[in-house]
Coordinates of C-alpha atoms in Angstrom, one line a residue:
Chain L
M313 CA -124.9 -169.1 2.4
G314 CA -124.9 -166.9 -0.6
D315 CA -127.0 -168.9 -2.8
H316 CA -126.5 -167.2 -6.1
D317 CA -129.1 -169.1 -8.0
A318 CA -132.1 -168.2 -5.8
M319 CA -133.1 -164.7 -6.9
T320 CA -135.7 -164.0 -4.3
T321 CA -135.5 -160.3 -3.7
K322 CA -135.2 -159.3 0.0
I323 CA -134.6 -155.6 -0.2
D324 CA -135.8 -153.4 -3.0
I325 CA -134.6 -149.7 -2.9
Q326 CA -135.8 -147.4 -5.7
H327 CA -134.6 -143.9 -6.2
L328 CA -134.2 -143.3 -2.5
S329 CA -133.3 -139.8 -1.3
V330 CA -133.1 -138.7 2.3
E331 CA -132.8 -135.1 3.3
Y332 CA -132.4 -133.5 6.7
H333 CA -133.5 -130.1 7.7
R334 CA -131.2 -128.2 10.0
G335 CA -133.0 -125.0 10.6
P336 CA -133.2 -123.2 7.2
E337 CA -130.5 -125.5 5.7
R338 CA -131.2 -128.6 3.8
F339 CA -128.7 -131.4 3.8
T340 CA -128.9 -134.3 1.3
A341 CA -127.7 -137.4 3.1
L342 CA -128.7 -139.8 0.2
S343 CA -129.4 -138.9 -3.4
D344 CA -131.3 -141.2 -5.8
V345 CA -130.0 -144.6 -4.5
S346 CA -131.3 -147.7 -6.1
L347 CA -130.3 -151.2 -5.0
T348 CA -131.7 -154.7 -4.7
V349 CA -130.5 -157.3 -2.3
R350 CA -131.2 -161.0 -2.6
E351 CA -132.5 -163.2 0.2
G352 CA -129.5 -164.6 2.2
E353 CA -127.0 -162.3 0.6
F354 CA -124.1 -160.6 2.4
V355 CA -123.8 -157.1 1.2
C356 CA -121.3 -154.5 2.5
L357 CA -121.9 -150.8 2.2
L358 CA -118.5 -149.2 1.9
G359 CA -117.4 -145.6 1.8
P360 CA -115.8 -142.7 3.6
S361 CA -117.7 -140.9 6.4
G362 CA -120.4 -138.7 5.1
C363 CA -121.3 -140.9 2.2
G364 CA -124.7 -141.8 3.7
K365 CA -124.0 -145.5 4.3
T366 CA -125.4 -145.4 7.9
T367 CA -128.4 -143.4 6.6
L368 CA -129.0 -146.0 4.0
L369 CA -128.9 -148.7 6.7
G370 CA -131.2 -146.7 8.9
A371 CA -133.7 -146.3 6.0
I372 CA -133.7 -150.1 5.6
A373 CA -134.2 -150.5 9.4
G374 CA -137.0 -148.0 9.4
F375 CA -135.2 -145.5 11.6
E376 CA -135.0 -143.0 8.7
R377 CA -137.9 -141.9 6.5
P378 CA -137.4 -141.5 2.7
S379 CA -137.8 -137.9 1.4
S380 CA -138.5 -139.5 -2.0
G381 CA -138.3 -142.9 -3.5
S382 CA -139.0 -146.1 -1.7
V383 CA -137.5 -148.9 0.4
S384 CA -139.3 -152.3 0.4
V385 CA -138.4 -155.4 2.4
D386 CA -140.2 -158.7 1.3
G387 CA -142.2 -156.7 -1.2
R388 CA -143.7 -154.3 1.5
P389 CA -142.7 -150.7 2.1
V390 CA -140.8 -150.3 5.3
A391 CA -143.1 -148.5 7.8
G392 CA -140.8 -148.5 10.8
P393 CA -138.4 -150.5 12.9
D394 CA -139.2 -154.2 13.0
P395 CA -137.7 -157.0 15.2
R396 CA -137.3 -159.2 12.1
H397 CA -134.8 -156.7 10.8
T398 CA -132.4 -156.3 13.7
F399 CA -129.9 -153.5 14.0
V400 CA -126.4 -154.1 15.4
F401 CA -124.8 -150.8 16.6
Q402 CA -121.2 -149.8 16.5
D403 CA -121.4 -148.8 20.2
Y404 CA -123.2 -152.1 21.0
G405 CA -126.2 -150.5 22.7
L406 CA -125.9 -152.9 25.6
L407 CA -127.7 -152.1 28.8
P408 CA -125.0 -151.7 31.4
W409 CA -127.3 -152.6 34.3
R410 CA -128.2 -156.0 32.9
T411 CA -126.0 -159.1 32.8
V412 CA -124.9 -160.6 29.5
E413 CA -127.7 -163.2 29.8
R414 CA -130.4 -160.6 30.4
N415 CA -129.1 -158.4 27.6
V416 CA -129.3 -161.2 25.2
G417 CA -132.9 -162.0 26.3
L418 CA -134.0 -158.4 26.0
G419 CA -135.8 -158.7 22.7
L420 CA -137.7 -161.8 23.9
E421 CA -139.3 -160.1 26.8
N422 CA -142.3 -158.8 24.9
R423 CA -143.0 -162.2 23.3
K424 CA -145.3 -164.8 24.6
L425 CA -142.7 -167.3 25.7
T426 CA -142.4 -169.3 28.8
R427 CA -139.3 -168.8 31.0
P428 CA -137.7 -172.1 29.9
E429 CA -138.3 -171.4 26.3
R430 CA -136.7 -168.0 26.6
Q431 CA -133.8 -169.4 28.5
L432 CA -133.3 -172.1 25.8
T433 CA -133.0 -169.4 23.1
V434 CA -130.7 -167.3 25.2
D435 CA -128.4 -170.3 25.9
R436 CA -128.3 -171.2 22.2
C437 CA -127.3 -167.7 21.2
L438 CA -124.7 -167.4 23.9
D439 CA -123.2 -170.7 22.7
L440 CA -123.3 -169.5 19.1
V441 CA -121.1 -166.5 20.0
G442 CA -119.0 -168.5 22.5
L443 CA -119.9 -166.5 25.6
A444 CA -121.8 -169.1 27.7
A445 CA -119.2 -168.8 30.5
F446 CA -119.8 -165.1 30.8
R447 CA -123.6 -165.1 31.1
N448 CA -123.5 -163.5 34.6
H449 CA -121.0 -160.8 33.7
Y450 CA -121.9 -157.1 33.2
P451 CA -121.0 -155.4 29.9
D452 CA -118.4 -153.2 31.7
Q453 CA -116.5 -156.4 32.6
L454 CA -116.1 -157.4 29.0
S455 CA -113.7 -156.4 26.2
G456 CA -114.9 -154.6 23.1
G457 CA -115.0 -157.8 21.1
M458 CA -116.9 -159.7 23.7
R459 CA -119.4 -156.8 24.0
Q460 CA -120.0 -156.9 20.3
R461 CA -120.6 -160.6 20.5
V462 CA -123.2 -160.0 23.2
A463 CA -124.9 -157.5 20.9
L464 CA -124.8 -160.0 18.0
A465 CA -126.3 -162.7 20.3
R466 CA -129.0 -160.3 21.3
A467 CA -129.8 -159.6 17.7
L468 CA -129.8 -163.3 16.8
A469 CA -132.0 -164.2 19.8
V470 CA -135.1 -162.7 18.2
D471 CA -134.4 -164.9 15.1
P472 CA -134.5 -162.0 12.6
D473 CA -134.3 -162.7 8.9
M474 CA -132.1 -159.8 8.3
L475 CA -129.1 -158.3 10.3
L476 CA -128.3 -154.6 9.8
M477 CA -124.9 -154.0 11.1
D478 CA -123.5 -150.5 11.4
E479 CA -119.7 -150.6 11.6
P480 CA -120.0 -153.3 14.3
F481 CA -116.3 -154.0 14.4
G482 CA -115.1 -150.4 13.9
A483 CA -113.9 -150.0 17.5
L484 CA -112.0 -153.3 17.7
D485 CA -108.3 -153.9 17.3
V486 CA -107.1 -155.6 14.1
I487 CA -106.7 -159.1 15.5
T488 CA -110.1 -159.1 17.4
R489 CA -111.7 -157.7 14.3
A490 CA -110.4 -160.5 12.1
R491 CA -111.7 -163.1 14.6
M492 CA -115.1 -161.4 14.7
Q493 CA -115.2 -161.4 10.9
D494 CA -114.6 -165.1 10.8
E495 CA -117.2 -165.7 13.5
L496 CA -119.8 -163.6 11.7
I497 CA -119.2 -165.5 8.4
R498 CA -119.6 -168.8 10.3
I499 CA -122.8 -167.7 11.9
W500 CA -124.1 -166.3 8.6
Q501 CA -123.3 -169.6 6.9
A502 CA -125.1 -171.5 9.7
C503 CA -128.3 -169.5 9.7
G504 CA -128.6 -168.1 6.2
K505 CA -129.8 -164.6 7.1
T506 CA -129.5 -161.6 4.9
V507 CA -126.7 -159.3 6.2
I508 CA -126.2 -155.7 5.4
F509 CA -122.9 -154.6 6.8
V510 CA -121.7 -151.0 6.9
T511 CA -117.9 -150.4 7.0
H512 CA -115.3 -147.9 5.9
D513 CA -112.6 -150.7 5.7
I514 CA -112.0 -151.9 2.1
E515 CA -110.4 -155.2 3.2
E516 CA -113.2 -155.9 5.6
A517 CA -115.7 -155.4 2.8
V518 CA -113.8 -157.7 0.4
Y519 CA -113.4 -160.3 3.1
L520 CA -117.0 -160.5 4.1
A521 CA -119.3 -159.5 1.2
D522 CA -120.9 -161.3 -1.7
R523 CA -121.2 -157.8 -3.1
V524 CA -119.6 -154.5 -2.1
V525 CA -121.7 -151.4 -2.6
V526 CA -119.2 -148.5 -3.0
M527 CA -120.6 -145.2 -1.9
A528 CA -119.4 -141.6 -2.3
P529 CA -120.2 -138.4 -0.4
D530 CA -121.6 -134.9 -1.3
P531 CA -124.4 -136.0 -1.8
G532 CA -124.4 -139.6 -0.5
R533 CA -124.8 -141.9 -3.5
I534 CA -123.8 -145.3 -4.9
K535 CA -120.8 -145.1 -7.0
A536 CA -120.4 -148.7 -8.0
V537 CA -121.4 -152.2 -7.0
K538 CA -118.6 -154.8 -7.1
T539 CA -119.4 -158.5 -6.9
V540 CA -116.7 -160.5 -5.0
D541 CA -116.6 -163.7 -6.9
M542 CA -114.7 -165.7 -4.3
G543 CA -115.7 -168.7 -2.1
R544 CA -115.6 -168.5 1.7
G545 CA -112.6 -168.9 3.8
R546 CA -111.0 -166.1 1.9
D547 CA -107.2 -165.5 2.1
R548 CA -106.4 -161.8 2.5
T549 CA -103.1 -162.3 0.8
D550 CA -104.5 -164.2 -2.2
A551 CA -103.9 -162.6 -5.6
R552 CA -107.6 -162.6 -6.4
F553 CA -108.4 -160.9 -3.1
L554 CA -105.8 -158.2 -3.8
T555 CA -107.2 -157.8 -7.3
V556 CA -110.7 -157.1 -6.0
R557 CA -109.3 -154.8 -3.4
D558 CA -107.3 -152.9 -6.0
Q559 CA -110.4 -152.6 -8.2
I560 CA -112.3 -151.0 -5.4
L561 CA -109.3 -148.7 -4.7
E562 CA -109.5 -147.6 -8.3
I563 CA -113.2 -146.8 -7.9
F564 CA -112.1 -144.5 -5.1
E565 CA -109.4 -143.1 -7.4
M566 CA -106.8 -143.9 -4.7
K567 CA -104.5 -146.1 -6.8
N568 CA -101.2 -144.7 -7.7
Y569 CA -100.6 -145.7 -11.4
T570 CA -97.1 -144.2 -11.8
E571 CA -95.8 -146.4 -9.1
V572 CA -97.1 -149.4 -10.9
E573 CA -95.2 -148.4 -14.1
F574 CA -91.9 -148.2 -12.1
Y575 CA -92.7 -151.6 -10.6
L576 CA -92.5 -153.2 -14.1
Chain X
M364 CA -107.8 -143.8 55.0
G365 CA -105.8 -144.2 58.3
T366 CA -104.4 -140.7 58.1
K367 CA -107.8 -139.3 57.1
V368 CA -109.3 -140.7 60.3
W369 CA -106.3 -139.6 62.4
K370 CA -106.4 -136.0 61.0
G371 CA -110.2 -135.9 61.5
A372 CA -109.7 -136.9 65.1
V373 CA -107.1 -134.2 65.7
G374 CA -109.5 -131.6 64.2
I375 CA -112.3 -132.6 66.5
A376 CA -110.0 -132.7 69.5
L377 CA -108.8 -129.1 68.7
L378 CA -112.4 -127.9 68.4
L379 CA -113.2 -129.5 71.8
A380 CA -110.2 -127.8 73.4
M381 CA -111.1 -124.4 72.1
W382 CA -114.7 -124.9 73.1
H383 CA -113.6 -125.8 76.6
L384 CA -111.3 -122.8 76.9
A385 CA -114.1 -120.5 75.7
A386 CA -116.6 -122.1 78.2
V387 CA -114.2 -121.6 81.1
R388 CA -113.5 -118.0 80.1
Y389 CA -117.2 -117.0 79.8
D390 CA -120.3 -117.8 81.8
S391 CA -121.4 -121.4 81.7
V392 CA -125.0 -120.3 81.1
L393 CA -123.8 -118.7 77.8
V394 CA -121.4 -121.6 76.8
P395 CA -121.5 -124.9 78.7
T396 CA -118.3 -126.9 78.7
P397 CA -118.0 -130.1 76.6
M398 CA -118.1 -132.2 79.8
Q399 CA -121.4 -130.5 80.9
V400 CA -122.9 -131.2 77.5
L401 CA -121.7 -134.8 77.6
R402 CA -123.2 -135.3 81.1
S403 CA -126.5 -133.7 80.1
G404 CA -126.6 -135.7 76.9
W405 CA -126.0 -138.9 78.8
E406 CA -128.8 -138.0 81.2
L407 CA -131.2 -137.3 78.3
L408 CA -130.2 -140.6 76.8
A409 CA -130.4 -142.6 80.0
D410 CA -133.7 -141.1 81.2
G411 CA -135.2 -141.9 77.8
P412 CA -136.4 -138.6 76.2
L413 CA -133.5 -138.4 73.8
V414 CA -134.2 -141.8 72.3
T415 CA -137.9 -140.9 72.0
H416 CA -137.1 -137.6 70.3
I417 CA -134.6 -139.3 67.9
G418 CA -137.2 -142.1 67.1
T419 CA -139.9 -139.5 66.4
S420 CA -137.7 -137.4 64.2
L421 CA -136.4 -140.3 62.2
A422 CA -139.9 -141.7 61.7
R423 CA -141.1 -138.3 60.4
F424 CA -138.0 -138.0 58.2
V425 CA -138.5 -141.5 56.7
V426 CA -142.2 -140.8 56.0
G427 CA -141.7 -137.3 54.5
Y428 CA -138.6 -138.4 52.5
A429 CA -140.1 -141.6 51.2
A430 CA -143.3 -139.9 50.1
A431 CA -141.4 -137.0 48.4
A432 CA -138.9 -139.4 46.7
L433 CA -141.8 -141.6 45.4
C434 CA -143.8 -138.6 44.1
G435 CA -140.7 -136.9 42.7
I436 CA -139.5 -140.0 40.8
V437 CA -143.0 -140.9 39.4
S438 CA -143.8 -137.4 38.3
G439 CA -140.3 -136.8 37.1
L440 CA -140.5 -140.0 34.9
L441 CA -143.8 -138.8 33.5
F442 CA -142.7 -135.2 32.8
G443 CA -139.4 -136.4 31.5
W444 CA -141.1 -138.8 29.1
F445 CA -143.8 -136.4 28.0
A446 CA -141.5 -133.5 27.5
G447 CA -144.3 -131.4 26.0
A448 CA -146.2 -131.4 29.3
W449 CA -143.0 -130.5 31.2
R450 CA -142.8 -127.1 29.3
F451 CA -146.1 -126.1 31.1
V452 CA -144.9 -127.3 34.5
D453 CA -141.3 -126.1 34.3
P454 CA -141.9 -122.4 35.0
V455 CA -144.2 -123.2 37.9
V456 CA -141.5 -125.4 39.5
Q457 CA -138.8 -122.8 38.9
I458 CA -140.9 -120.3 40.8
L459 CA -141.8 -122.6 43.7
R460 CA -138.4 -124.2 44.1
P461 CA -136.4 -121.2 45.4
V462 CA -138.9 -120.7 48.2
S463 CA -137.7 -122.0 51.5
P464 CA -140.1 -124.7 52.7
I465 CA -140.1 -122.9 56.0
A466 CA -142.0 -120.0 54.4
W467 CA -145.0 -122.4 53.9
T468 CA -145.2 -123.2 57.7
P469 CA -148.0 -120.7 58.5
F470 CA -150.2 -122.2 55.9
I471 CA -149.2 -125.8 56.7
V472 CA -150.2 -125.2 60.4
L473 CA -153.4 -123.5 59.3
W474 CA -154.3 -126.3 57.0
F475 CA -153.0 -129.4 58.8
G476 CA -152.8 -128.2 62.4
I477 CA -149.8 -129.0 64.6
G478 CA -148.2 -132.4 65.4
D479 CA -146.4 -134.6 63.0
I480 CA -147.8 -133.1 59.8
P481 CA -145.9 -129.8 59.6
A482 CA -142.5 -131.5 59.9
V483 CA -143.4 -134.2 57.4
A484 CA -144.8 -131.6 55.0
I485 CA -141.7 -129.4 55.2
I486 CA -139.4 -132.4 54.5
F487 CA -141.7 -133.3 51.6
I488 CA -141.4 -129.9 50.1
A489 CA -137.6 -129.8 50.6
V490 CA -137.1 -133.2 49.0
F491 CA -139.7 -133.3 46.3
F492 CA -138.3 -130.5 44.0
P493 CA -134.6 -131.7 43.8
V494 CA -135.8 -135.3 43.1
L495 CA -138.3 -134.1 40.5
L496 CA -135.7 -132.0 38.7
A497 CA -133.0 -134.7 38.8
T498 CA -135.4 -137.3 37.4
V499 CA -136.7 -135.1 34.6
A500 CA -133.1 -134.3 33.6
A501 CA -132.1 -137.9 33.8
V502 CA -134.9 -139.1 31.6
G503 CA -134.2 -136.4 29.1
R504 CA -130.6 -137.6 28.9
T505 CA -131.4 -141.3 28.2
E506 CA -129.1 -142.5 25.5
K507 CA -130.7 -142.4 22.1
I508 CA -129.2 -145.8 21.2
Y509 CA -131.1 -147.5 24.1
L510 CA -134.3 -146.0 22.7
R511 CA -133.5 -147.3 19.2
V512 CA -132.9 -150.8 20.7
A513 CA -136.3 -150.6 22.3
Q514 CA -137.9 -149.4 19.1
N515 CA -136.2 -152.2 17.1
F516 CA -137.5 -154.8 19.5
A517 CA -141.0 -153.2 19.2
F518 CA -141.3 -152.4 22.9
S519 CA -144.5 -150.6 23.9
R520 CA -144.1 -147.1 25.4
F521 CA -144.7 -148.6 28.9
Q522 CA -142.1 -151.3 28.4
T523 CA -139.6 -148.7 27.1
L524 CA -140.3 -146.6 30.2
T525 CA -139.9 -149.4 32.7
K526 CA -137.2 -151.6 31.0
I527 CA -135.0 -148.9 29.5
V528 CA -135.7 -145.3 30.7
L529 CA -136.1 -145.9 34.4
P530 CA -133.0 -148.1 34.9
A531 CA -131.0 -145.9 32.5
S532 CA -131.8 -142.8 34.6
F533 CA -131.3 -144.5 37.9
P534 CA -127.7 -143.4 38.6
Q535 CA -128.6 -139.8 38.1
I536 CA -131.8 -140.1 40.1
S537 CA -129.9 -141.7 43.0
T538 CA -127.5 -138.7 43.0
G539 CA -130.6 -136.4 43.4
L540 CA -131.9 -138.7 46.1
H541 CA -128.6 -138.4 47.9
Q542 CA -128.5 -134.6 47.8
A543 CA -132.1 -134.5 49.0
I544 CA -131.2 -136.5 52.1
G545 CA -129.0 -133.7 53.4
T546 CA -131.6 -131.0 52.6
G547 CA -134.4 -133.0 54.1
W548 CA -132.5 -133.5 57.3
V549 CA -131.7 -129.8 57.6
F550 CA -135.4 -128.8 57.2
L551 CA -136.6 -131.6 59.5
V552 CA -135.3 -129.7 62.6
A553 CA -136.8 -126.5 61.3
G554 CA -140.1 -128.2 60.8
E555 CA -140.2 -129.6 64.3
M556 CA -139.6 -126.2 65.7
V557 CA -143.1 -125.2 64.5
G558 CA -145.7 -126.5 66.8
A559 CA -144.4 -130.0 67.3
Q560 CA -144.4 -131.5 70.8
S561 CA -141.7 -134.0 70.2
G562 CA -138.6 -134.6 68.0
L563 CA -135.1 -133.2 67.9
G564 CA -136.4 -129.8 66.7
F565 CA -138.8 -129.7 69.6
L566 CA -135.9 -130.5 72.0
I567 CA -134.1 -127.4 70.7
I568 CA -137.1 -125.2 71.4
D569 CA -137.7 -126.9 74.7
S570 CA -134.1 -126.4 75.8
R571 CA -134.3 -122.8 75.0
N572 CA -137.6 -122.3 76.9
N573 CA -136.0 -124.1 79.9
L574 CA -132.8 -122.1 79.7
Q575 CA -130.8 -125.4 79.3
P576 CA -127.9 -124.5 76.9
D577 CA -126.3 -127.9 77.7
W578 CA -129.4 -129.7 76.4
L579 CA -129.4 -127.4 73.4
L580 CA -125.8 -128.2 72.4
A581 CA -126.4 -131.9 73.1
A582 CA -129.4 -131.8 70.7
I583 CA -127.3 -130.0 68.1
L584 CA -124.6 -132.6 68.3
V585 CA -127.0 -135.4 67.9
I586 CA -128.7 -133.8 64.9
G587 CA -125.2 -133.4 63.3
A588 CA -124.2 -136.9 64.1
L589 CA -127.4 -138.4 62.7
G590 CA -127.1 -136.4 59.6
L591 CA -123.6 -137.7 59.1
L592 CA -124.8 -141.2 59.7
L593 CA -127.6 -140.9 57.1
D594 CA -125.3 -139.5 54.5
T595 CA -122.8 -142.3 55.1
A596 CA -125.5 -144.9 54.8
V597 CA -126.6 -143.4 51.5
N598 CA -123.0 -143.2 50.3
V599 CA -122.6 -147.0 50.8
G600 CA -125.9 -147.7 49.1
E601 CA -125.0 -145.4 46.2
K602 CA -121.6 -147.2 45.7
Q603 CA -123.5 -150.5 45.4
I604 CA -125.9 -149.0 42.8
Y605 CA -123.0 -147.7 40.7
K606 CA -121.3 -151.0 41.0
K607 CA -124.3 -152.8 39.7
W608 CA -125.2 -150.1 37.1
G609 CA -121.6 -150.1 35.7
T610 CA -119.0 -147.5 36.0
T611 CA -120.0 -145.9 32.7
T612 CA -123.5 -144.6 32.7
R613 CA -123.9 -144.3 29.0

C-alpha cells in the first residue's frame, strides 16, 4: 500500500546516463536522470518509444550499466541482476517446455528448500494469480493474459521486495488488460512490494501509479513527475482521473486548446 | 491420408510392373524378376542369415549413432556456450565436414583393423558433424530473454546450461539428430562393405562375389525398408518432442 508517510528510500538514482556504442556511433539512451522511489511505492515510467524507459528499468534491474551517475537500491549501488528485484517481461519469458507449475517454481530451484516447501510457495503464488486449475498446462495452451499471470506468479514466488515490470500488459486486449491492472493492484496492496511499471499508455499509468514519471526521447530523460493523489479503486471516468490524465497530456503537448475554447 | 497411401501403392505397383517387364526382356542374371528376388529374400529370411545380418547392422548403427549423437551434443553445447573457443574449432570442422567418411576407411582399417569397428567409425563420422553443427547453432540462438530470466534468478552457469540452454535448444538439436539418422544409415552400408564379415553391407559384397543378383536386390530392398522404418520412428518421436516443447520454439 502506498504509505505516503513512511519515507524510506528504496531506489536512489542520481544523474544517471546510459550510452550505447554502435560501431563508431554513440547513442544516448538516458541523459542525466535523477529519481528517488520510496519503499512500497507504485511508480509508472511513462513515455513514447525511444524515451529510455526500458533502459531505466534495466539499469535498476542491473541489466544495464550506467555510463555515468549512479543507481542505488536499499542504499547500495546496483552491481547486477538480483532475485530480490524481479523483472517481469512484456514477452513473459516463460519456458515453453515447462508446465505452468514448473515455470512458477523456476526461481526457487537454486534455493535450499525441500520439495514440500517449494510446492507450498508455488501453490500460494498460483492461487494469488488465480491459475491453480492450470498448473499442468503448458504456456502455449494459455491466453496472453494467463501467460502474463504465470510470469507474475513466477516473479512473486521468489518473494522479491521489488517488481520491475516492462510493459507487461502491452500485448493484451483492452478488457484483459483492465482486469490484469486490477489484479496487480490487489496483489500489490496485499504484499506491499515496490513496483516500477513501464508503460506507454497514459490511462494505465494514471490508473496504477502513486507517481507517474513522464519521460521524453532524444535523448531519453525525465520531463516531469506527476503525483496521482487519488485513492485506490480508481474510476477511469471520474473527473479527477480525467484531470490528471489531461495534465499529463499537456506535459506531452498533446492537448488541443482551441477545441476547449469552442467547447465553452 | 487415404489417398496418399493409395497413390503410393500405385507408384510401387507400377515400378514392380516395369521391373518385371525389364527382367523378362533381358537376361535374368543381369536383372532378376521381382518374384525371384522375393523368393530369394524369403529363403535368406527363413534360413536365418538375413535376420543375423539385419541384427548386426542395426547393432552397429545404434552404437555408432548413439556415440556420435552424445559426443556431438555435449561438444556442441560446450562450443556453443563458450563461443570464443568455437572460433578456433569452426575452421577445422568446416574442412573436415565435406570429406566423405568413406575416405577415412583406409586409415580406419589400418588403425582399428576389420570387423565391427570400421562400420561404427564411419557412422560416427557421418553423424557427429551434423549433430555438432546443429547443436552449436541452436545454443547460439537461445532467446536472450531466457538468459535474462536465468540471470535475474541468479542461476549459476551450469544451471543456466542445463535448465535453460539445453532444453531451449532441444527442438533444433532433434532436427539435426533426425537428419543424421538418414546420413548414418546411408554410410552404414558403405562401412560394412569394407572388411566386415557380416551385416547388410557385407551381404551386398557377398552377393556380388557369389554372382547372386537376386540376393543383391533383396539386400537393397531391405536396406531401403529399414531406412524408411528408422525415419518413420524418428518422425513419431520428433512430433512428441515438439508437442511437449510447444509449437513456438521461442
